[in-house]
GROMACS .gro file of C-alpha atoms in nm:
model
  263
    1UNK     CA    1   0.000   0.000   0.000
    2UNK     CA    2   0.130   0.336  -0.098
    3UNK     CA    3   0.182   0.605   0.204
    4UNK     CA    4  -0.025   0.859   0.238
    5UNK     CA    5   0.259   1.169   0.166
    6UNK     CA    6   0.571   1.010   0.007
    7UNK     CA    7   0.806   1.246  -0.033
    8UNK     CA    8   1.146   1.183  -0.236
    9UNK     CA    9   1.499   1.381  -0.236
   10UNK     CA   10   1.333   1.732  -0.167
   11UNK     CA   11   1.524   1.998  -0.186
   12UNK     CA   12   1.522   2.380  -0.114
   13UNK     CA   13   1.774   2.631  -0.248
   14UNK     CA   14   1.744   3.048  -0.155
   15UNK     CA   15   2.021   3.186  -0.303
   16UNK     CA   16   2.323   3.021  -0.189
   17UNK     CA   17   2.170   2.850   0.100
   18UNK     CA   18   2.046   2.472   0.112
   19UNK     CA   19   1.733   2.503   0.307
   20UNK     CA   20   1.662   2.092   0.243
   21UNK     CA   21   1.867   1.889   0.140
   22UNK     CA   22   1.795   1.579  -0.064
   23UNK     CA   23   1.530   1.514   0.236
   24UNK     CA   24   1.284   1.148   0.140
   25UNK     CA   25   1.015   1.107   0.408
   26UNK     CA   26   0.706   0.903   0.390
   27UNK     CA   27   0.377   0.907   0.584
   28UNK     CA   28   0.140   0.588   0.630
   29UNK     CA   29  -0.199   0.599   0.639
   30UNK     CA   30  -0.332   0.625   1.029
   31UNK     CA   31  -0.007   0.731   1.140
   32UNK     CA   32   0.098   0.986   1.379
   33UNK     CA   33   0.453   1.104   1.263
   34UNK     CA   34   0.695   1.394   1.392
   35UNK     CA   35   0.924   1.571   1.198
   36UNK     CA   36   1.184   1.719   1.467
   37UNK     CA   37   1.519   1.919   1.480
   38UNK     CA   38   1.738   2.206   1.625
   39UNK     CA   39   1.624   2.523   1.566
   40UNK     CA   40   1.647   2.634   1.201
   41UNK     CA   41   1.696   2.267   1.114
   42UNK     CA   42   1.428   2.354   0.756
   43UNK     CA   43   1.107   2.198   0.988
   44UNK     CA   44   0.865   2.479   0.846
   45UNK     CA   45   1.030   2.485   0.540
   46UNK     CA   46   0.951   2.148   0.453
   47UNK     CA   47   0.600   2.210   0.564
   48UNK     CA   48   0.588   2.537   0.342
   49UNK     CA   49   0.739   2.296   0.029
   50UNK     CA   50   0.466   2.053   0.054
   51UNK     CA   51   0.197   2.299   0.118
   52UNK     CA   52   0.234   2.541  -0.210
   53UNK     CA   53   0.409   2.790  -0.005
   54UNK     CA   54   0.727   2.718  -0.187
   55UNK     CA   55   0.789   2.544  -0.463
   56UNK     CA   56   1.070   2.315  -0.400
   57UNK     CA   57   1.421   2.353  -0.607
   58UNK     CA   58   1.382   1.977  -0.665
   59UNK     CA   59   1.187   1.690  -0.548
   60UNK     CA   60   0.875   1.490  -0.543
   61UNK     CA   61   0.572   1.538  -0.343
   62UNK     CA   62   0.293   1.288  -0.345
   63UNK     CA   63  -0.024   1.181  -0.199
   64UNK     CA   64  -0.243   0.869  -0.208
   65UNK     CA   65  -0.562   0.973  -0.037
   66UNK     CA   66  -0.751   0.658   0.131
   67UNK     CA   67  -0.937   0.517  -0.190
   68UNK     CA   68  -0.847   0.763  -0.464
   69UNK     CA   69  -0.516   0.699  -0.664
   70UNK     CA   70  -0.119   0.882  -0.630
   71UNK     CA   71  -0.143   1.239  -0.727
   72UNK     CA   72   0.192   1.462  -0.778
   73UNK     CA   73   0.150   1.834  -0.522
   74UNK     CA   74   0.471   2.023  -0.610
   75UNK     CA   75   0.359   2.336  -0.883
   76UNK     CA   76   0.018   2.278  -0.705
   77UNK     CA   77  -0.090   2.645  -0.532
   78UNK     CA   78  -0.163   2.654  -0.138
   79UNK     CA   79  -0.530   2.647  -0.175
   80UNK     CA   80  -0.525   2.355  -0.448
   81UNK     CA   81  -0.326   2.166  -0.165
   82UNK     CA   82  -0.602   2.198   0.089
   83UNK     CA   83  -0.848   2.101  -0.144
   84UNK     CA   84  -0.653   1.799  -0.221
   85UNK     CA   85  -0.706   1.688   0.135
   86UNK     CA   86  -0.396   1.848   0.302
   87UNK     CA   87  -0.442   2.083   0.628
   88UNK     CA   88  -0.180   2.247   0.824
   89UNK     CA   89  -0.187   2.477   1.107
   90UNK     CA   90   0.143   2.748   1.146
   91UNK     CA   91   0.415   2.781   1.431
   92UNK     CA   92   0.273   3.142   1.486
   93UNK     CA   93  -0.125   3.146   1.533
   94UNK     CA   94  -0.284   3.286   1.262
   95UNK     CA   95  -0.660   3.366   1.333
   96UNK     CA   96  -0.893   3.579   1.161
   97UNK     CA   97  -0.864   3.743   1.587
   98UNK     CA   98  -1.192   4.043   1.414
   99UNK     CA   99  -1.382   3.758   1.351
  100UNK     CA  100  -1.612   3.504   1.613
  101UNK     CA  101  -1.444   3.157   1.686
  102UNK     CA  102  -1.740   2.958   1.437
  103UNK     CA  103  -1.665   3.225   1.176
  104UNK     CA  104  -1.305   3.152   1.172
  105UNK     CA  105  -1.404   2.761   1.127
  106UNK     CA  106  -1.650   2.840   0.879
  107UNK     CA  107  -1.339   3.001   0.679
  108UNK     CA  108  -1.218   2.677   0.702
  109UNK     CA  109  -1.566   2.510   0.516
  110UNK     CA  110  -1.494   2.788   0.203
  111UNK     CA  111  -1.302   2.503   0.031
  112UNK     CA  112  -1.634   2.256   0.044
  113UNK     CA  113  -1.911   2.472  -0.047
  114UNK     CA  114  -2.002   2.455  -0.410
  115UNK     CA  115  -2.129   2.797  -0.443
  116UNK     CA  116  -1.942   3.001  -0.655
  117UNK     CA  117  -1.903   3.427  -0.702
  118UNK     CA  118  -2.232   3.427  -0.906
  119UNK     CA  119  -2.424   3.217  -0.601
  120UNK     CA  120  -2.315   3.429  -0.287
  121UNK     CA  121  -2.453   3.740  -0.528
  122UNK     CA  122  -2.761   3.598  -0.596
  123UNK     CA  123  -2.805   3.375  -0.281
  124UNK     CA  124  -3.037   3.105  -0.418
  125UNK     CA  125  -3.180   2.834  -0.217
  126UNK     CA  126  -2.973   2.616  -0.257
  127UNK     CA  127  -2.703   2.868  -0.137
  128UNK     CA  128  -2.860   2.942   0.138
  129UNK     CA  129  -2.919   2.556   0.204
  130UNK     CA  130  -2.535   2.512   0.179
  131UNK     CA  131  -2.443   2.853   0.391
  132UNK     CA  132  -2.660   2.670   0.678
  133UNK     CA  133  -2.527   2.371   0.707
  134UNK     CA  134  -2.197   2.543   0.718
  135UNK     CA  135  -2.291   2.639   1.082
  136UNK     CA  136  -2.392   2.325   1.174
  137UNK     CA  137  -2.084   2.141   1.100
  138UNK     CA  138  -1.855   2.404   1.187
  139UNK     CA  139  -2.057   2.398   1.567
  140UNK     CA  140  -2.004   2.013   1.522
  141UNK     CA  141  -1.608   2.058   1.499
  142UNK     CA  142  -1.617   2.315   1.763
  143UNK     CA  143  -1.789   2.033   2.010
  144UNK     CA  144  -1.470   1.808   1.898
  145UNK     CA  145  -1.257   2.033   1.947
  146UNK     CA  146  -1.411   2.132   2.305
  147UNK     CA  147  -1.468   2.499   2.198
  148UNK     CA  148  -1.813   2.475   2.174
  149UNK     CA  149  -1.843   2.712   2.466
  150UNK     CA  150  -1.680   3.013   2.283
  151UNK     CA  151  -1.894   3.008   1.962
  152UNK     CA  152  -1.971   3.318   1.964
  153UNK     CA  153  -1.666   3.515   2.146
  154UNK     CA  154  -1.414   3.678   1.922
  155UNK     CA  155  -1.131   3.480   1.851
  156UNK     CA  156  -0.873   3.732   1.976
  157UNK     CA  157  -1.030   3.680   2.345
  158UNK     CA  158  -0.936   3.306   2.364
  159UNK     CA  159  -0.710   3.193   2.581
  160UNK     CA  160  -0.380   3.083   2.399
  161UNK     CA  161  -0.454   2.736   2.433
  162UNK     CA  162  -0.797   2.795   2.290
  163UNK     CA  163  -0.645   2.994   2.020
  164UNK     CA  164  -0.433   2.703   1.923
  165UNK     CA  165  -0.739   2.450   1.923
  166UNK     CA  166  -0.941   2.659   1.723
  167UNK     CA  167  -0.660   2.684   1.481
  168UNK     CA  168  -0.679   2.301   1.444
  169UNK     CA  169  -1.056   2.331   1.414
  170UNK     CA  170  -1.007   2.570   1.123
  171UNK     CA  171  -0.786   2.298   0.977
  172UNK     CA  172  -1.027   2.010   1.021
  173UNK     CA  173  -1.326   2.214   0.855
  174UNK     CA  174  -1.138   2.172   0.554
  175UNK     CA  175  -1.170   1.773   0.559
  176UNK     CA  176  -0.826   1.661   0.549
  177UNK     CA  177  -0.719   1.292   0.548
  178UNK     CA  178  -0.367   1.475   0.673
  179UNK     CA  179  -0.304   1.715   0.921
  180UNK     CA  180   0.014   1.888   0.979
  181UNK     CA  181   0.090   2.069   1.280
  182UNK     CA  182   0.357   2.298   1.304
  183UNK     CA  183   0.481   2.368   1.703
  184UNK     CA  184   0.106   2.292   1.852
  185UNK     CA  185   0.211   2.305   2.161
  186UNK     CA  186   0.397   2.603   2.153
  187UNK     CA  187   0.341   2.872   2.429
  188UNK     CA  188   0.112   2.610   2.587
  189UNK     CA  189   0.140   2.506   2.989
  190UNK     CA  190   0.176   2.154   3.123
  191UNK     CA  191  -0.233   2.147   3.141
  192UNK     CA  192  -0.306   2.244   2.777
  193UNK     CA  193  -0.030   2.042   2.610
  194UNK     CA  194  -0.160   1.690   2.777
  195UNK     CA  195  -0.522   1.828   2.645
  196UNK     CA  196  -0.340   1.857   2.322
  197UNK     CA  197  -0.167   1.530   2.333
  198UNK     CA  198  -0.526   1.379   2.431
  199UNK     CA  199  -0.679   1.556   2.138
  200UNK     CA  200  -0.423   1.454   1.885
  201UNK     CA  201  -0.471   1.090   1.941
  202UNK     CA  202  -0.830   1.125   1.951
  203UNK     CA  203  -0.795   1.287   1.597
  204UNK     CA  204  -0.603   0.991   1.481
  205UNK     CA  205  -0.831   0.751   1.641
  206UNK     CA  206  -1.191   0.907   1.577
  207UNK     CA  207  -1.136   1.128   1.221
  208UNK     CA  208  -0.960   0.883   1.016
  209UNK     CA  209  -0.672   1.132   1.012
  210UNK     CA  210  -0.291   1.072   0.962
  211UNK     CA  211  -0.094   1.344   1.124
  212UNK     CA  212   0.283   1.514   1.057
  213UNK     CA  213   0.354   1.739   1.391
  214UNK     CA  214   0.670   1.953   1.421
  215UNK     CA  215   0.722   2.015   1.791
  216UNK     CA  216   0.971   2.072   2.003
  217UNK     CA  217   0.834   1.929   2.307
  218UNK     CA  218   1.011   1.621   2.323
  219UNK     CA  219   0.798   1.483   2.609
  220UNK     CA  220   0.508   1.531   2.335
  221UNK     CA  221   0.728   1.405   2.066
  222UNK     CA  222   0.792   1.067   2.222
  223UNK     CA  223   0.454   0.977   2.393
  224UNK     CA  224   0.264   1.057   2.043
  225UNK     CA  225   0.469   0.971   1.720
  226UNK     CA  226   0.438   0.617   1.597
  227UNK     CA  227   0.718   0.726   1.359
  228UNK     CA  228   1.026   1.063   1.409
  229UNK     CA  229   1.233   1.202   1.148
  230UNK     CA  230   1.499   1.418   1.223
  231UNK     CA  231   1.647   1.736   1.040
  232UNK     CA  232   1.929   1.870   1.092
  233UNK     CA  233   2.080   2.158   0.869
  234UNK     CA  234   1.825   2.089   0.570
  235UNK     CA  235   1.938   1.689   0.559
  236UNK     CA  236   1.763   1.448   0.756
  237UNK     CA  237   2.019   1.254   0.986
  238UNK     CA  238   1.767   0.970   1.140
  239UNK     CA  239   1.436   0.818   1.097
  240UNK     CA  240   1.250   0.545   1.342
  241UNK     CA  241   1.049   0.452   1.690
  242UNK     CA  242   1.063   0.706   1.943
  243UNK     CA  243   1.274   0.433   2.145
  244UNK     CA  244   1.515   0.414   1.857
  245UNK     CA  245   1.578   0.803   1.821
  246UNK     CA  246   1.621   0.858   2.186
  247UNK     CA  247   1.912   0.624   2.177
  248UNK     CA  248   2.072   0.745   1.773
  249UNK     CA  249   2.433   0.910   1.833
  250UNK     CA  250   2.362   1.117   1.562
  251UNK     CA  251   2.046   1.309   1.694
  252UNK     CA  252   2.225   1.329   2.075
  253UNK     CA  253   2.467   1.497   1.901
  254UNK     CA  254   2.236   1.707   1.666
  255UNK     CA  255   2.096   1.827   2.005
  256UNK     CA  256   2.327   1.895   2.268
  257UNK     CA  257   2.653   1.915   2.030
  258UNK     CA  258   3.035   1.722   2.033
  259UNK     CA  259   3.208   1.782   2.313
  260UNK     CA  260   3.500   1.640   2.160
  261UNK     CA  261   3.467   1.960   1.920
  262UNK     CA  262   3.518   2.217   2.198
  263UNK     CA  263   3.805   2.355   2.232
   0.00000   0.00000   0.00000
């Protein structure tokens, strides 16, 4: 069975600099998987690469949605992506913070409804029909998410860890069979990242979604990912179990240096 997201020798030049180099990562279906890595390792980049952000300097990017066949994303734009069943939520929250928390989900739905320019002018029935249910399944996510509570208060008013679980019910109102999270736990306290480690799983368990998380919470990292690939400087040094990463010379020293190299 093909993964999910196979991705093959991508690569990201700016200028003189590598961002990624040569980097091959796959994704199986059901799978929660962790892309980690010093700082400026090329995490987000290689989230921005497979999203339509960037378009890579070399590379393949594909997908296999469950039941539909392998389809090629590099050249694709960012919104083509989403439609294609990809979701991702960013290291710094991006909310619509003017709007209410089921309008910023319902932002999320855009990419579903079938009306066009021509039917939110003329608002026919069946637009109407379509702009209702809308609400209703964007209130549905909300009650997943455990935001229900703040449908109607303005998204700038949430709590951080709020704001960072309505970004992931912004992502899921697009339908994704994969959900990337860049740094979800960022910011958060002890409380709100167990929540968040509770929520992920019951993502994976109860949506049918595979997820990719970049996160540097390593306590998160480990107790989540069935699968961790590490980056460092653009090239990725180690893949495999969370047992078998904790224990890889080549990530200790990725993270806390050589001491034989000090002087």
């Amino acid at each position: 069975m093909e993964p999910i997201l196979n991705v093959k020798n991508l690569t990201m030049n700016f200028g003189g600099l590598k961002a990624l180099d040569d980097i091959t990562l796959a994704v199986e279906k059901g799978q929660i998987a962790a892309l980690i890595g010093p700082n400026g390792a090329g995490k987000t980049t290689f989230f921005n690469c497979i999203t339509g952000i960037y378009e890579p300097t070399e590379g393949n990017v594909k997908i296999t949605p469950p039941g539909k066949p392998t389809q090629k994303l590099q050249g694709l734009k960012t919104n083509l992506v989403t439609e294609k069943g990809l979701a991702r939520t960013f290291q710094n929250i991006r909310l619509f913070e003017g709007m209410t928390v089921l309008e910023n989900v319902m932002i999320g739905r855009h990419c579903r409804l079938k009306s066009g320019i021509i039917g939110a002018m003329l608002k026919p029935s069946s637009q109407k029909k379509e702009e209702k249910q809308a609400v209703v399944d964007s209130y549905e996510i909300l009650e997943k998410i455990g935001l229900a509570q703040y449908v109607n208060e303005m998204a700038v008013n949430l709590p951080y860890g709020a704001q960072r679980r309505l970004e992931i019910a912004r992502a899921l109102a697009t339908e994704p069979f994969l959900l990337l999270l860049d740094e979800p736990a960022a910011g958060m306290n002890p409380q709100e990242t167990k929540e968040l480690d509770d929520l992920i799983i019951w993502l994976r368990d109860n949506e049918d979604l595979s997820i990719l998380l970049i996160e540097h919470d390593m306590k998160l990292v480990m107790s989540l990912s069935d699968n961790i690939h590490v980056v460092d400087y653009g090239r990725k040094i180690a893949e495999g179990t969370p047992e078998e990463i904790k224990s890889n010379p080549d990530v200790i020293k990725a993270y806390l240096g050589d001491e034989s190299e000090d002087a």
